Structures are given as C-alpha cells and as structure tokens.
C-alpha cells in the first residue's frame, strides 16, 4: 500500500505542476503573475521542494541508469500499444498524460526502491553515515 501511495503522491505532484488542462501551477502562475506574484513564488517554492525530495530520493536509490531503465520499459509498453493500434501519437493531451504517468512511475519506484528490494531479497538497506 505504501508503494502505491508514494506513486500517487508523485503523480499528484506532477499533475499539480503541469498537465494538459488549465488546472495546473504553470498555467496559474502565468495568469496570476502580475496580480499575485508573492503567492506564485511561494507556491512554486513549495512545489520545488517537494519535487526535489522525490528527485533526490529517486536518484539516490535507483540512479540515472535505473530511471532510464524504467523509462525504457514504459516506452516499450507504449510502443507495443501503438503497434497494436490501441494508442496513437496524434493526441497531444494523451501524450502529456502518458509522460506524467511515466515520470510519476519513475519517482514512485525511486521513493519505494529500498522497500521493494528488501521485500524481494530479504536484505535490509542502510545508508552509510560518515561521522
């Protein structure tokens, strides 16, 4: 359940930052910049900090190679669906949603990697702390 919640948190974060609808930070910030600059900056900083937590945790746990492997698996799955005629590349909104799902999967797996590895291998993961 925790793995699902971590993925859902990443998905909500990315959707809050940007999505193909009008309900996202980027669109709101562009429209509200002149009237609500302090709130736009404050909200942007909060979203940036949350995104950094996800990104740093992901890079520490799976690294760039792991992120690329997950992205490649997702891309191959999309390729299969396109080849079967289930998906097409002509819907830009759908493509953005697919990218958001792929990125949220990378971040969610990255946040959950030590839990997954422990469950699969039975080994505990610890960080080295220099004293």
PDB file of C-alpha atoms in Angstrom:
ATOM      1  CA  UNK A   1       0.000   0.000   0.000  1.00  0.00           C
ATOM      2  CA  UNK A   2       2.870   2.365   0.802  1.00  0.00           C
ATOM      3  CA  UNK A   3       4.328   1.898  -2.669  1.00  0.00           C
ATOM      4  CA  UNK A   4       1.013   2.854  -4.249  1.00  0.00           C
ATOM      5  CA  UNK A   5       0.775   5.940  -2.024  1.00  0.00           C
ATOM      6  CA  UNK A   6       4.297   7.036  -2.977  1.00  0.00           C
ATOM      7  CA  UNK A   7       3.443   6.685  -6.673  1.00  0.00           C
ATOM      8  CA  UNK A   8       0.151   8.529  -6.146  1.00  0.00           C
ATOM      9  CA  UNK A   9       1.999  11.328  -4.353  1.00  0.00           C
ATOM     10  CA  UNK A  10       4.410  11.653  -7.278  1.00  0.00           C
ATOM     11  CA  UNK A  11       1.522  11.636  -9.758  1.00  0.00           C
ATOM     12  CA  UNK A  12      -0.386  14.325  -7.850  1.00  0.00           C
ATOM     13  CA  UNK A  13       2.781  16.435  -7.578  1.00  0.00           C
ATOM     14  CA  UNK A  14       3.482  16.271 -11.308  1.00  0.00           C
ATOM     15  CA  UNK A  15      -0.164  16.929 -12.193  1.00  0.00           C
ATOM     16  CA  UNK A  16      -0.191  19.910  -9.831  1.00  0.00           C
ATOM     17  CA  UNK A  17       2.898  21.330 -11.539  1.00  0.00           C
ATOM     18  CA  UNK A  18       1.749  20.719 -15.109  1.00  0.00           C
ATOM     19  CA  UNK A  19      -0.917  18.863 -17.029  1.00  0.00           C
ATOM     20  CA  UNK A  20      -2.747  19.486 -20.319  1.00  0.00           C
ATOM     21  CA  UNK A  21      -5.749  21.080 -18.589  1.00  0.00           C
ATOM     22  CA  UNK A  22      -5.996  24.634 -17.293  1.00  0.00           C
ATOM     23  CA  UNK A  23      -5.769  23.395 -13.683  1.00  0.00           C
ATOM     24  CA  UNK A  24      -2.025  23.388 -13.003  1.00  0.00           C
ATOM     25  CA  UNK A  25       0.660  25.553 -11.430  1.00  0.00           C
ATOM     26  CA  UNK A  26       2.328  26.595 -14.679  1.00  0.00           C
ATOM     27  CA  UNK A  27      -0.887  27.949 -16.201  1.00  0.00           C
ATOM     28  CA  UNK A  28      -1.992  29.581 -12.962  1.00  0.00           C
ATOM     29  CA  UNK A  29       1.435  31.173 -12.396  1.00  0.00           C
ATOM     30  CA  UNK A  30       1.489  32.604 -15.914  1.00  0.00           C
ATOM     31  CA  UNK A  31      -2.004  34.075 -15.497  1.00  0.00           C
ATOM     32  CA  UNK A  32      -1.618  35.272 -11.894  1.00  0.00           C
ATOM     33  CA  UNK A  33       1.965  36.577 -12.002  1.00  0.00           C
ATOM     34  CA  UNK A  34       1.046  40.265 -12.310  1.00  0.00           C
ATOM     35  CA  UNK A  35      -1.558  40.220  -9.526  1.00  0.00           C
ATOM     36  CA  UNK A  36      -0.296  37.560  -7.100  1.00  0.00           C
ATOM     37  CA  UNK A  37       3.479  37.424  -7.511  1.00  0.00           C
ATOM     38  CA  UNK A  38       4.303  36.598  -3.853  1.00  0.00           C
ATOM     39  CA  UNK A  39       1.784  33.729  -3.768  1.00  0.00           C
ATOM     40  CA  UNK A  40       3.032  32.416  -7.126  1.00  0.00           C
ATOM     41  CA  UNK A  41       6.639  32.428  -5.874  1.00  0.00           C
ATOM     42  CA  UNK A  42       5.699  30.869  -2.518  1.00  0.00           C
ATOM     43  CA  UNK A  43       3.660  28.102  -4.154  1.00  0.00           C
ATOM     44  CA  UNK A  44       6.391  27.473  -6.712  1.00  0.00           C
ATOM     45  CA  UNK A  45       8.996  27.112  -3.986  1.00  0.00           C
ATOM     46  CA  UNK A  46       6.818  24.659  -2.044  1.00  0.00           C
ATOM     47  CA  UNK A  47       6.280  22.560  -5.187  1.00  0.00           C
ATOM     48  CA  UNK A  48      10.008  22.754  -5.986  1.00  0.00           C
ATOM     49  CA  UNK A  49      10.985  21.497  -2.521  1.00  0.00           C
ATOM     50  CA  UNK A  50       8.563  18.567  -2.741  1.00  0.00           C
ATOM     51  CA  UNK A  51       9.808  17.759  -6.248  1.00  0.00           C
ATOM     52  CA  UNK A  52      13.427  17.902  -5.023  1.00  0.00           C
ATOM     53  CA  UNK A  53      12.649  15.431  -2.228  1.00  0.00           C
ATOM     54  CA  UNK A  54      11.223  12.994  -4.770  1.00  0.00           C
ATOM     55  CA  UNK A  55      14.013  13.581  -7.292  1.00  0.00           C
ATOM     56  CA  UNK A  56      16.920  13.340  -4.829  1.00  0.00           C
ATOM     57  CA  UNK A  57      15.453  10.225  -3.202  1.00  0.00           C
ATOM     58  CA  UNK A  58      14.938   8.634  -6.608  1.00  0.00           C
ATOM     59  CA  UNK A  59      18.431   9.431  -7.818  1.00  0.00           C
ATOM     60  CA  UNK A  60      19.956   8.138  -4.563  1.00  0.00           C
ATOM     61  CA  UNK A  61      18.028   4.885  -4.701  1.00  0.00           C
ATOM     62  CA  UNK A  62      17.899   3.916  -8.391  1.00  0.00           C
ATOM     63  CA  UNK A  63      20.209   6.447 -10.037  1.00  0.00           C
ATOM     64  CA  UNK A  64      20.038   7.729 -13.578  1.00  0.00           C
ATOM     65  CA  UNK A  65      20.506   4.238 -15.024  1.00  0.00           C
ATOM     66  CA  UNK A  66      17.552   2.885 -13.059  1.00  0.00           C
ATOM     67  CA  UNK A  67      15.402   5.835 -14.124  1.00  0.00           C
ATOM     68  CA  UNK A  68      16.387   5.241 -17.755  1.00  0.00           C
ATOM     69  CA  UNK A  69      15.560   1.534 -17.499  1.00  0.00           C
ATOM     70  CA  UNK A  70      12.103   2.283 -16.056  1.00  0.00           C
ATOM     71  CA  UNK A  71      11.526   4.893 -18.771  1.00  0.00           C
ATOM     72  CA  UNK A  72      12.633   2.403 -21.435  1.00  0.00           C
ATOM     73  CA  UNK A  73      10.240  -0.248 -20.108  1.00  0.00           C
ATOM     74  CA  UNK A  74       7.386   2.249 -20.131  1.00  0.00           C
ATOM     75  CA  UNK A  75       8.326   3.451 -23.632  1.00  0.00           C
ATOM     76  CA  UNK A  76       8.452  -0.129 -24.906  1.00  0.00           C
ATOM     77  CA  UNK A  77       4.983  -0.735 -23.467  1.00  0.00           C
ATOM     78  CA  UNK A  78       3.682   2.380 -25.227  1.00  0.00           C
ATOM     79  CA  UNK A  79       5.357   1.204 -28.439  1.00  0.00           C
ATOM     80  CA  UNK A  80       3.508  -2.127 -28.172  1.00  0.00           C
ATOM     81  CA  UNK A  81       0.189  -0.335 -27.645  1.00  0.00           C
ATOM     82  CA  UNK A  82       0.855   1.900 -30.656  1.00  0.00           C
ATOM     83  CA  UNK A  83       1.822  -1.121 -32.758  1.00  0.00           C
ATOM     84  CA  UNK A  84      -1.412  -2.874 -31.774  1.00  0.00           C
ATOM     85  CA  UNK A  85      -3.415   0.240 -32.705  1.00  0.00           C
ATOM     86  CA  UNK A  86      -4.598   0.875 -29.144  1.00  0.00           C
ATOM     87  CA  UNK A  87      -2.805   4.244 -28.924  1.00  0.00           C
ATOM     88  CA  UNK A  88      -1.941   6.882 -31.492  1.00  0.00           C
ATOM     89  CA  UNK A  89       0.597   9.678 -31.436  1.00  0.00           C
ATOM     90  CA  UNK A  90      -1.772  12.338 -32.771  1.00  0.00           C
ATOM     91  CA  UNK A  91      -3.375  13.219 -29.403  1.00  0.00           C
ATOM     92  CA  UNK A  92      -1.004  15.653 -27.681  1.00  0.00           C
ATOM     93  CA  UNK A  93      -3.007  15.770 -24.422  1.00  0.00           C
ATOM     94  CA  UNK A  94      -2.851  11.980 -24.129  1.00  0.00           C
ATOM     95  CA  UNK A  95       0.882  12.082 -24.820  1.00  0.00           C
ATOM     96  CA  UNK A  96       1.382  14.586 -21.985  1.00  0.00           C
ATOM     97  CA  UNK A  97      -0.647  12.378 -19.621  1.00  0.00           C
ATOM     98  CA  UNK A  98       1.467   9.362 -20.617  1.00  0.00           C
ATOM     99  CA  UNK A  99       4.648  11.322 -19.884  1.00  0.00           C
ATOM    100  CA  UNK A 100       3.248  12.347 -16.498  1.00  0.00           C
ATOM    101  CA  UNK A 101       2.420   8.703 -15.700  1.00  0.00           C
ATOM    102  CA  UNK A 102       5.904   7.584 -16.798  1.00  0.00           C
ATOM    103  CA  UNK A 103       7.660  10.243 -14.721  1.00  0.00           C
ATOM    104  CA  UNK A 104       5.463   9.549 -11.706  1.00  0.00           C
ATOM    105  CA  UNK A 105       6.257   5.826 -12.005  1.00  0.00           C
ATOM    106  CA  UNK A 106       9.972   6.620 -12.040  1.00  0.00           C
ATOM    107  CA  UNK A 107       9.629   8.854  -8.970  1.00  0.00           C
ATOM    108  CA  UNK A 108       7.297   6.447  -7.166  1.00  0.00           C
ATOM    109  CA  UNK A 109       9.559   3.457  -7.784  1.00  0.00           C
ATOM    110  CA  UNK A 110      12.570   5.522  -6.778  1.00  0.00           C
ATOM    111  CA  UNK A 111      10.914   6.501  -3.499  1.00  0.00           C
ATOM    112  CA  UNK A 112       9.948   2.868  -2.846  1.00  0.00           C
ATOM    113  CA  UNK A 113      13.037   1.082  -4.142  1.00  0.00           C
ATOM    114  CA  UNK A 114      14.570   0.156  -0.788  1.00  0.00           C
ATOM    115  CA  UNK A 115      11.232  -1.311   0.337  1.00  0.00           C
ATOM    116  CA  UNK A 116      10.887  -3.277  -2.909  1.00  0.00           C
ATOM    117  CA  UNK A 117      14.466  -4.539  -2.723  1.00  0.00           C
ATOM    118  CA  UNK A 118      14.029  -5.597   0.900  1.00  0.00           C
ATOM    119  CA  UNK A 119      10.829  -7.495   0.111  1.00  0.00           C
ATOM    120  CA  UNK A 120      12.372  -9.230  -2.899  1.00  0.00           C
ATOM    121  CA  UNK A 121      15.753 -10.069  -1.388  1.00  0.00           C
ATOM    122  CA  UNK A 122      15.080 -10.100   2.341  1.00  0.00           C
ATOM    123  CA  UNK A 123      18.056  -7.799   2.897  1.00  0.00           C
ATOM    124  CA  UNK A 124      17.907  -4.539   4.803  1.00  0.00           C
ATOM    125  CA  UNK A 125      19.157  -1.351   3.130  1.00  0.00           C
ATOM    126  CA  UNK A 126      21.108   1.176   5.154  1.00  0.00           C
ATOM    127  CA  UNK A 127      22.841   4.417   4.262  1.00  0.00           C
ATOM    128  CA  UNK A 128      26.447   4.951   5.191  1.00  0.00           C
ATOM    129  CA  UNK A 129      26.835   7.810   7.622  1.00  0.00           C
ATOM    130  CA  UNK A 130      30.255   9.416   7.956  1.00  0.00           C
ATOM    131  CA  UNK A 131      30.908  10.523  11.499  1.00  0.00           C
TER     132      UNK A 131
END
